[in-house]
CSV table of C-alpha atoms (C1' of nucleotides) and ligand atoms in Angstrom, one decimal:
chain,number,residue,atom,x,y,z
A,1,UNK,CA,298.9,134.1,5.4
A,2,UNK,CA,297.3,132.3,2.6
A,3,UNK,CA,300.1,129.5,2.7
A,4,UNK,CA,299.9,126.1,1.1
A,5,UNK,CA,300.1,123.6,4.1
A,6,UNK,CA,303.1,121.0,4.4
A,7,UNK,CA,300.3,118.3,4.1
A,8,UNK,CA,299.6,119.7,0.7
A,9,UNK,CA,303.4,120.1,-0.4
A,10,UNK,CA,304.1,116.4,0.8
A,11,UNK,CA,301.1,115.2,-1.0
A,12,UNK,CA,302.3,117.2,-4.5
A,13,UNK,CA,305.8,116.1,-4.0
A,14,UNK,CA,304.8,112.7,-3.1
A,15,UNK,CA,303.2,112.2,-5.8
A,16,UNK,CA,305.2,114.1,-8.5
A,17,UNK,CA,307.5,111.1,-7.1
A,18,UNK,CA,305.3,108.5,-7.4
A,19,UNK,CA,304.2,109.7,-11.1
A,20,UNK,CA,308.2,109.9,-12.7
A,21,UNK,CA,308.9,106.5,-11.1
A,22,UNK,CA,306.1,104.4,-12.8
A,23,UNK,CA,305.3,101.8,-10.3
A,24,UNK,CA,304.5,101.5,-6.7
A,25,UNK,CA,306.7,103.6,-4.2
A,26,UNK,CA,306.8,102.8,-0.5
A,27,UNK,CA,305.6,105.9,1.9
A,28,UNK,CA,308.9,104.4,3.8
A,29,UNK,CA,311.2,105.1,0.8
A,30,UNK,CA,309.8,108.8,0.0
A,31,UNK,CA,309.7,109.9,3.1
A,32,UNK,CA,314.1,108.8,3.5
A,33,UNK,CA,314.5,110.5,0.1
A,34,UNK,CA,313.0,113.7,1.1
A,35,UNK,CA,313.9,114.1,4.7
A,36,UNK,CA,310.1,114.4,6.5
A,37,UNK,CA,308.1,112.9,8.6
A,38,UNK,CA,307.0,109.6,7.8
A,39,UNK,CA,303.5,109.4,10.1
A,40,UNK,CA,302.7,113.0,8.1
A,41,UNK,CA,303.5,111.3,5.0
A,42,UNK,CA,301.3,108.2,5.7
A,43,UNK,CA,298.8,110.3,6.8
A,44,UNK,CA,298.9,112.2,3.7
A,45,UNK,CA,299.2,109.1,1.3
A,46,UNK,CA,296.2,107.6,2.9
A,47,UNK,CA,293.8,110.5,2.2
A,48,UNK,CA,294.7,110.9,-1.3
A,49,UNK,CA,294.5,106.9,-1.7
A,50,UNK,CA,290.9,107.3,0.1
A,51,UNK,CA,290.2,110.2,-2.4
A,52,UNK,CA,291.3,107.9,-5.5
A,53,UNK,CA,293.7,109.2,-6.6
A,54,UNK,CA,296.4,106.6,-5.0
A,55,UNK,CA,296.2,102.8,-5.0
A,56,UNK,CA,297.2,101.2,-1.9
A,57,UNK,CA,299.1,97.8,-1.7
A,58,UNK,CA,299.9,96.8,2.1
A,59,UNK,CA,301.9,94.3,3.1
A,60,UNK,CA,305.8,93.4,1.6
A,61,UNK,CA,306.8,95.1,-1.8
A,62,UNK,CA,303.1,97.3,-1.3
A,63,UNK,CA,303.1,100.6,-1.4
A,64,UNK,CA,301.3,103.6,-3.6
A,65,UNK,CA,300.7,103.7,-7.5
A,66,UNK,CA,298.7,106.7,-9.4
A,67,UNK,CA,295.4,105.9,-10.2
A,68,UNK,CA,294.6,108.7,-12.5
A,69,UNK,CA,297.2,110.2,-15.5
A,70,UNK,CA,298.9,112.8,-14.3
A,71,UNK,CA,297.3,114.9,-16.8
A,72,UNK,CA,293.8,114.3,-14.7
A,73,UNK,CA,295.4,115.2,-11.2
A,74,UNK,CA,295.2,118.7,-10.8
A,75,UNK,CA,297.0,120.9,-8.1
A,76,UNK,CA,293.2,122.2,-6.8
A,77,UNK,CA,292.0,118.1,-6.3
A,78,UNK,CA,295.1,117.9,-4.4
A,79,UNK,CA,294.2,121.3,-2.4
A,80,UNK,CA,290.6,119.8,-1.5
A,81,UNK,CA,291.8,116.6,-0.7
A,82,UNK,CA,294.4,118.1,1.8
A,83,UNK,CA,292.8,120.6,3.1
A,84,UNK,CA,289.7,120.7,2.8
A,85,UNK,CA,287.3,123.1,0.8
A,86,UNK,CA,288.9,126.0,-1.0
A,87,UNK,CA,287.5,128.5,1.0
A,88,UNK,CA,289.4,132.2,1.5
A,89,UNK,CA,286.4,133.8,3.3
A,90,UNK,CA,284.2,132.3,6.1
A,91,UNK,CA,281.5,132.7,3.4
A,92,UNK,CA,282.9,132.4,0.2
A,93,UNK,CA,281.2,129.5,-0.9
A,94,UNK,CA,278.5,129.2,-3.1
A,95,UNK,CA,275.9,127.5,-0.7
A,96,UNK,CA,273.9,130.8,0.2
A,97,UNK,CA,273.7,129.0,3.7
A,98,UNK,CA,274.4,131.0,7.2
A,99,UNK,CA,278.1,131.4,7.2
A,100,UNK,CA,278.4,132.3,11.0
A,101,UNK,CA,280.5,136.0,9.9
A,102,UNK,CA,279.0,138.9,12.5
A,103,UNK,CA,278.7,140.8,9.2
A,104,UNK,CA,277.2,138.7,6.9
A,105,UNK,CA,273.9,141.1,6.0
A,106,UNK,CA,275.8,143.6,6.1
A,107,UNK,CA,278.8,142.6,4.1
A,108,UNK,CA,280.1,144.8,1.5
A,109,UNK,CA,283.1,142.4,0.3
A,110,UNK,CA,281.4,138.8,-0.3
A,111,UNK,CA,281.0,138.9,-4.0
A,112,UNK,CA,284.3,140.7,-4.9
A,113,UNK,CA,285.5,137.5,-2.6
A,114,UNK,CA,283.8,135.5,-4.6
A,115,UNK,CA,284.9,136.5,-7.4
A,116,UNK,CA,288.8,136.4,-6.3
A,117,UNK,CA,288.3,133.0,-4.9
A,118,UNK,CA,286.8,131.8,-8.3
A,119,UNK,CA,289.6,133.5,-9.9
A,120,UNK,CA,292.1,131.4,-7.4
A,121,UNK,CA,290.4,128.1,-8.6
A,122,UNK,CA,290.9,128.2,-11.8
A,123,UNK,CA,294.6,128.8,-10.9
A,124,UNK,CA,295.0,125.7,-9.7
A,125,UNK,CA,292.7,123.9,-11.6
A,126,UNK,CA,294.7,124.5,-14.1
A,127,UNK,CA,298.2,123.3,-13.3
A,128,UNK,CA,297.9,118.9,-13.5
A,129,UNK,CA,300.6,116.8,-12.2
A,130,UNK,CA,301.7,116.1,-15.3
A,131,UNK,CA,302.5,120.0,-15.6
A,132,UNK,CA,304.5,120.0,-12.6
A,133,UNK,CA,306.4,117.6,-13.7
A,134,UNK,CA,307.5,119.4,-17.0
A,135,UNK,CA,308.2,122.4,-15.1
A,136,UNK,CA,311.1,121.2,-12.5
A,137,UNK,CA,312.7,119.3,-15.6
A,138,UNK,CA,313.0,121.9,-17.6
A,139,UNK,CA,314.3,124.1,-14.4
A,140,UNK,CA,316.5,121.1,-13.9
A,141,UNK,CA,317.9,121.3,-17.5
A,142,UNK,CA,318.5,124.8,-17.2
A,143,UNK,CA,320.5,124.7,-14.1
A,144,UNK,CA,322.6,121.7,-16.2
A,145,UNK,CA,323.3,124.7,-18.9
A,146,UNK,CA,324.4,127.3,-16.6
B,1,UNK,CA,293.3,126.6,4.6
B,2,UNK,CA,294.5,129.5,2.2
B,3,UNK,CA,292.3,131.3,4.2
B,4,UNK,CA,291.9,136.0,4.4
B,5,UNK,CA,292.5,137.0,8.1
B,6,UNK,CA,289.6,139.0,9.6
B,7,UNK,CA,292.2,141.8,9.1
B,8,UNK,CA,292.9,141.8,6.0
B,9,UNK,CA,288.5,141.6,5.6
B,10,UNK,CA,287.6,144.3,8.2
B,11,UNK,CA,291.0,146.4,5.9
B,12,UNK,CA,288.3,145.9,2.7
B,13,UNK,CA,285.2,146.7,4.4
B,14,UNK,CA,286.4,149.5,5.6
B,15,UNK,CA,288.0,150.8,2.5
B,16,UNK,CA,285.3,150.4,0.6
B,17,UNK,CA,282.9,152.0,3.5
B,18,UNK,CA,285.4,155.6,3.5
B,19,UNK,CA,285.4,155.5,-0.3
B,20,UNK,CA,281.6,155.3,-0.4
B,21,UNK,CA,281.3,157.8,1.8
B,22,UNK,CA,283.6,160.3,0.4
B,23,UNK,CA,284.7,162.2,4.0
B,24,UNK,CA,286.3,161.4,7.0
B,25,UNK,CA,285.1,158.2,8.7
B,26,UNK,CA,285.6,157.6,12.5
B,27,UNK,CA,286.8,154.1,13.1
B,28,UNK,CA,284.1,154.1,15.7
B,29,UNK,CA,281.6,154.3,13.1
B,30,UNK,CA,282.6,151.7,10.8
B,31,UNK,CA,283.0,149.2,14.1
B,32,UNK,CA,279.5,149.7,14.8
B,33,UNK,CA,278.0,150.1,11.6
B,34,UNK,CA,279.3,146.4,11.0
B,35,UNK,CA,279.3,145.0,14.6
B,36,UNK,CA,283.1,143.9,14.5
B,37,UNK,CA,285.5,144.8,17.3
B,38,UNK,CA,286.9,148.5,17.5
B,39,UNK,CA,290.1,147.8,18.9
B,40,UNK,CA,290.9,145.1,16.0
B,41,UNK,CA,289.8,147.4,13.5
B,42,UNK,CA,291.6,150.7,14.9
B,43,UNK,CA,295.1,148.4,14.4
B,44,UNK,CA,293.8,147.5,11.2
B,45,UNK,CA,293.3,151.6,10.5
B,46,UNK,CA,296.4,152.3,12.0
B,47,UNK,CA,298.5,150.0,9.8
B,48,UNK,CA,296.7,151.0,6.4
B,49,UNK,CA,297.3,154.5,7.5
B,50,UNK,CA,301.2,154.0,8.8
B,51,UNK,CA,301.7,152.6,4.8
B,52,UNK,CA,299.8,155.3,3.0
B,53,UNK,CA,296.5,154.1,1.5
B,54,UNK,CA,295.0,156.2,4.4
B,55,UNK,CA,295.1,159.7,6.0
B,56,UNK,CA,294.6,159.7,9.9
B,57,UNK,CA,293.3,162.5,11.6
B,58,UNK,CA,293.3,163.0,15.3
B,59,UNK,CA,290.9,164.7,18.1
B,60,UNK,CA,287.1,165.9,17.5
B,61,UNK,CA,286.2,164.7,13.8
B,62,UNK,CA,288.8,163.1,13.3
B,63,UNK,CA,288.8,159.9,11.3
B,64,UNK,CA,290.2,158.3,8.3
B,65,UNK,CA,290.1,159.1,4.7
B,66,UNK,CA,291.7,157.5,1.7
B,67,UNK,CA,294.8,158.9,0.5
B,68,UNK,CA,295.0,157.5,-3.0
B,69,UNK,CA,292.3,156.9,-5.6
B,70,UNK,CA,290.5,153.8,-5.5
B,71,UNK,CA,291.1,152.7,-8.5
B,72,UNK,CA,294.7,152.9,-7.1
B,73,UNK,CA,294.2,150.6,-4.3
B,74,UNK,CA,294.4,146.5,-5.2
B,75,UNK,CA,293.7,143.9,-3.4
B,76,UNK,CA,297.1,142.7,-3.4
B,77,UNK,CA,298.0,146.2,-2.0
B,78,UNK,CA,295.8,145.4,1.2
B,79,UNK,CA,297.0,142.0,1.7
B,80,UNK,CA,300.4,142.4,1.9
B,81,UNK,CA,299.9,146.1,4.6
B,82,UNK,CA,298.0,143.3,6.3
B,83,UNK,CA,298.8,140.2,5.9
B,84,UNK,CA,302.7,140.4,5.1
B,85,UNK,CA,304.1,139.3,2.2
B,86,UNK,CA,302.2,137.6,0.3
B,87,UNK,CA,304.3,133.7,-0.1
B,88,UNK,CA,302.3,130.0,-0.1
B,89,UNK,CA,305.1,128.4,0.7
B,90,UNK,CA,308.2,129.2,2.8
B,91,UNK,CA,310.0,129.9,-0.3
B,92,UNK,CA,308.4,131.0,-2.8
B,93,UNK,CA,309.6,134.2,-3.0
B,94,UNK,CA,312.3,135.7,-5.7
B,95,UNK,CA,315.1,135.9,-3.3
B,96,UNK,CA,316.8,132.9,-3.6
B,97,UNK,CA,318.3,132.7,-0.2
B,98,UNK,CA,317.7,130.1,2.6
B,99,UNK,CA,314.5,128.9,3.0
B,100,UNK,CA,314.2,127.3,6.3
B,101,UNK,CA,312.6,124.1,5.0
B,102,UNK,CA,314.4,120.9,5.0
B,103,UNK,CA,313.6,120.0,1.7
B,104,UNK,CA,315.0,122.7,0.3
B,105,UNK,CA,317.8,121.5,-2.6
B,106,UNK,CA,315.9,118.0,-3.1
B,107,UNK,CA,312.4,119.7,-3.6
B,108,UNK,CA,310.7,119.1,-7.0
B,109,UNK,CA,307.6,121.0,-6.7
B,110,UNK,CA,309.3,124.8,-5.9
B,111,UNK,CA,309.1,126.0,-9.5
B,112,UNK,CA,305.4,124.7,-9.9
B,113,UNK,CA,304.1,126.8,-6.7
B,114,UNK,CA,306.4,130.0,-7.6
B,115,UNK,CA,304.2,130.1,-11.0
B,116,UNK,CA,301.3,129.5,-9.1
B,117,UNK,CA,302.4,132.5,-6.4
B,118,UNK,CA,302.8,134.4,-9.5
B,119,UNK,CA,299.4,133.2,-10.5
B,120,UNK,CA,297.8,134.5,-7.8
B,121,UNK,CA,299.4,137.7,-7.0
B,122,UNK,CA,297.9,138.6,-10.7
B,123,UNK,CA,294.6,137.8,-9.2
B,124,UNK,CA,295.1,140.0,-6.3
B,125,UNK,CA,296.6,143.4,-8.1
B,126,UNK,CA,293.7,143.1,-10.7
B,127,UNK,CA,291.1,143.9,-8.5
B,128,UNK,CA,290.9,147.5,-7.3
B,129,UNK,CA,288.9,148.9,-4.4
B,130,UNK,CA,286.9,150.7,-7.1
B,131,UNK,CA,286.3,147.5,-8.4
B,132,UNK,CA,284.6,146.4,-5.2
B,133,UNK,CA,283.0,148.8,-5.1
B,134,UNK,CA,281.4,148.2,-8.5
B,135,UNK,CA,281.1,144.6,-8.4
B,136,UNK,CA,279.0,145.3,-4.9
B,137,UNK,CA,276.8,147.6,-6.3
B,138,UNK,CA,276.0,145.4,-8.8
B,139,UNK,CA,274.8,143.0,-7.0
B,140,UNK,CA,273.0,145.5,-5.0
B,141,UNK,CA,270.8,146.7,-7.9
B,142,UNK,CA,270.6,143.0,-8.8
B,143,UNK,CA,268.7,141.8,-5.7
B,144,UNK,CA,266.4,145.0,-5.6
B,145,UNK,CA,265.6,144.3,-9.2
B,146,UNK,CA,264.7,140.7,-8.1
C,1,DA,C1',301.6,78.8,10.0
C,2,DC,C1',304.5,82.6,10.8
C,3,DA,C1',307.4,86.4,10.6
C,4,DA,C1',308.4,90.6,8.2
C,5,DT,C1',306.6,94.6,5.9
C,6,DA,C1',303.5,98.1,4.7
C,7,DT,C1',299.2,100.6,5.0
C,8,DA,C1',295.1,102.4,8.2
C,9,DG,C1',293.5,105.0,11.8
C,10,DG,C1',292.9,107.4,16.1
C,11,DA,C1',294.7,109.9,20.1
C,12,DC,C1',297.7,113.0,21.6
C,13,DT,C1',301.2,116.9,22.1
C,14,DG,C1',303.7,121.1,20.9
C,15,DA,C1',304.3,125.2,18.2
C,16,DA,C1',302.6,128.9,15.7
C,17,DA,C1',299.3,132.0,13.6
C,18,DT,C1',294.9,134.5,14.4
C,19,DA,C1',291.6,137.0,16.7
C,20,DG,C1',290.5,139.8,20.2
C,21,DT,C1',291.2,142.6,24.7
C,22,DC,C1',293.1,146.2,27.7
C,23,DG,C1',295.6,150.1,29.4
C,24,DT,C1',297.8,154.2,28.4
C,25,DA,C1',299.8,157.9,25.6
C,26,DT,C1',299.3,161.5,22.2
C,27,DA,C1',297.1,164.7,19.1
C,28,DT,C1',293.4,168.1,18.1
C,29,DA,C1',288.9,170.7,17.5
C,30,DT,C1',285.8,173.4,20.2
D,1,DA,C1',290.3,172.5,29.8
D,2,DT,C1',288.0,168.8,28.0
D,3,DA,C1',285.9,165.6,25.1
D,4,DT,C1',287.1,162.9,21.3
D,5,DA,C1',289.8,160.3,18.3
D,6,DT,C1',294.0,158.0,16.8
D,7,DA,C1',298.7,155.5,18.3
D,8,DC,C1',301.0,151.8,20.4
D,9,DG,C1',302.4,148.0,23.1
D,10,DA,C1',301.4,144.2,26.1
D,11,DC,C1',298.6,140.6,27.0
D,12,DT,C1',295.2,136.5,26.5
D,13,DA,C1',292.3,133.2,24.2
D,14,DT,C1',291.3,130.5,20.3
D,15,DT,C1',292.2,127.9,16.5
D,16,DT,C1',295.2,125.7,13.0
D,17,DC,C1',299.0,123.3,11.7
D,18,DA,C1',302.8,120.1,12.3
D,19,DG,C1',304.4,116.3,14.1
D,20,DT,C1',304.5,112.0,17.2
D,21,DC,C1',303.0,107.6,19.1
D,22,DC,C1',300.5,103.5,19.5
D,23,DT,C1',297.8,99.9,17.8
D,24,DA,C1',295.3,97.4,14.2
D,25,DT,C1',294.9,95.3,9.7
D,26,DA,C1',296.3,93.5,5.3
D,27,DT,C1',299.7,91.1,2.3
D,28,DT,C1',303.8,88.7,0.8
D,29,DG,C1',307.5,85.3,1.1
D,30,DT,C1',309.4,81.3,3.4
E,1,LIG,S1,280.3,138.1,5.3
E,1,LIG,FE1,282.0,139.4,4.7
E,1,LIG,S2,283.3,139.6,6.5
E,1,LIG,FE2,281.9,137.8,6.8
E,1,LIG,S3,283.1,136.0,6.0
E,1,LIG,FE3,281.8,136.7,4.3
E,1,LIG,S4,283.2,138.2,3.2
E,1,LIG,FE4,284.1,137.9,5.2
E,2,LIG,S1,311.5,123.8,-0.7
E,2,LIG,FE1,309.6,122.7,-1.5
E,2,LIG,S2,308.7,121.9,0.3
E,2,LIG,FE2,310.2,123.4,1.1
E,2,LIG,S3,309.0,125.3,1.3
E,2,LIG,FE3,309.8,125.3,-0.8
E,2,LIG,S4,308.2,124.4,-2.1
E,2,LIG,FE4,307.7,123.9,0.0
DNA sequence: ACAATATAGGACTGAAATAGTCGTATATAT
DNA sequence: ATATATACGACTATTTCAGTCCTATATTGT
């Protein structure tokens, strides 16, 4: 129930990685490091390098760089990328088009949903890459003090 | 993708409808009024009853109605009665045992998606079923005004 | 040229979560 | 009594999600 997909937690960890090493990191090499599936991790890589927000060197010594700052990746372009449209209802988009719900007419919830899911956007719309990364070091220098 | 089940929906619709009303509701009723399936929404019923946002009454007029105050029922309230607890990851939740996920030690991006949880569970309690209701009535006036 | 390496992309399978159904038991107002 | 409404568990169908496999294509180094 509303759970972040492993394609998305991949993709954020993947690139979290790619970001603190600076230059080009093989899906191969990630995907050793972290113990997962390495077709997953393609798979994943690929989209966000279709997206733009990889670039994609093939053959020997290739691999992925960022093509954005970390500070311009956000958690939610990683969301949409990954998983498609943010969507928590059936019809909780802002295109006022059929949304295929029985209830739709009737339906007494669709703008507090609207509302909510607006709410859940700017959540992750505003956590960047770059934020992610500050936040496990300084978790990582804590567990150093203790 | 970070989709609300149906339950967790036909919980808030239904909510909302007893509150409106004010009395005891048949879930027959609501199940018609909206179209949906009766048997889905008298488990739904059932459950929000068993944890105490409603009072079920068997036999001729029977029904449900609420037992708290809406301004006393969240969101979050509903979602977790319905939907379990509430966790987009497989560990992102305070107790820092086992996780399951092979990651687990290695994994950079836990912290990041705990803050988000956190994030979003803020979202959830700070909206009351007497806020839907509001918020829909709004809108309500809104459209007859237009 | 050629072999080694790395990404690209589609088809496919298995597992799990969701949505919905059905049959039966129990409580209660009239 | 009986009609009505909730309670509860088992079951099925559908859809998503996770993961695998195979083949094609691009690039680099020798
Ligand atoms: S119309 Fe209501 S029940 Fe249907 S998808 Fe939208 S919010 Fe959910
Ligand atoms: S350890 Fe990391 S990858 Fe595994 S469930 Fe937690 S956040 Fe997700």
């Amino acid at each position: 129930m509303l759970r972040i997909s492993k394609k998305a937690e991949y993709g954020m960890i993947a690139l979290q990685r790619i970001a603190q090493s600076g230059e080009t990191v093989a899906a191969k090499e990630i995907a050793e490091d972290f113990g997962i599936s390495f077709d997953l991790l393609a798979k994943v890589l690929n989209q966000l390098s279709k997206a733009g927000l990889l670039i994609a060197y093939h053959g020997i010594q290739g691999g992925y760089a960022l093509a954005k700052k970390p500070t311009d990746i956000t958690v939610a372009d990683i969301l949409v990328i990954l998983e498609g449209t943010l969507r928590i209802t059936d019809c909780a988009d802002h295109s006022h088009e059929e949304c295929g719900c029985s209830i739709d007419a009737k339906c007494s919830i669709k703008t507090p949903m609207q509302l909510i899911q607006e709410r859940m956007k700017n959540v992750f719309e505003s956590m960047t890459l770059a934020d992610m990364i500050v936040k496990t070091q300084t978790v990582q220098l804590h567990s150093i003090q203790i």
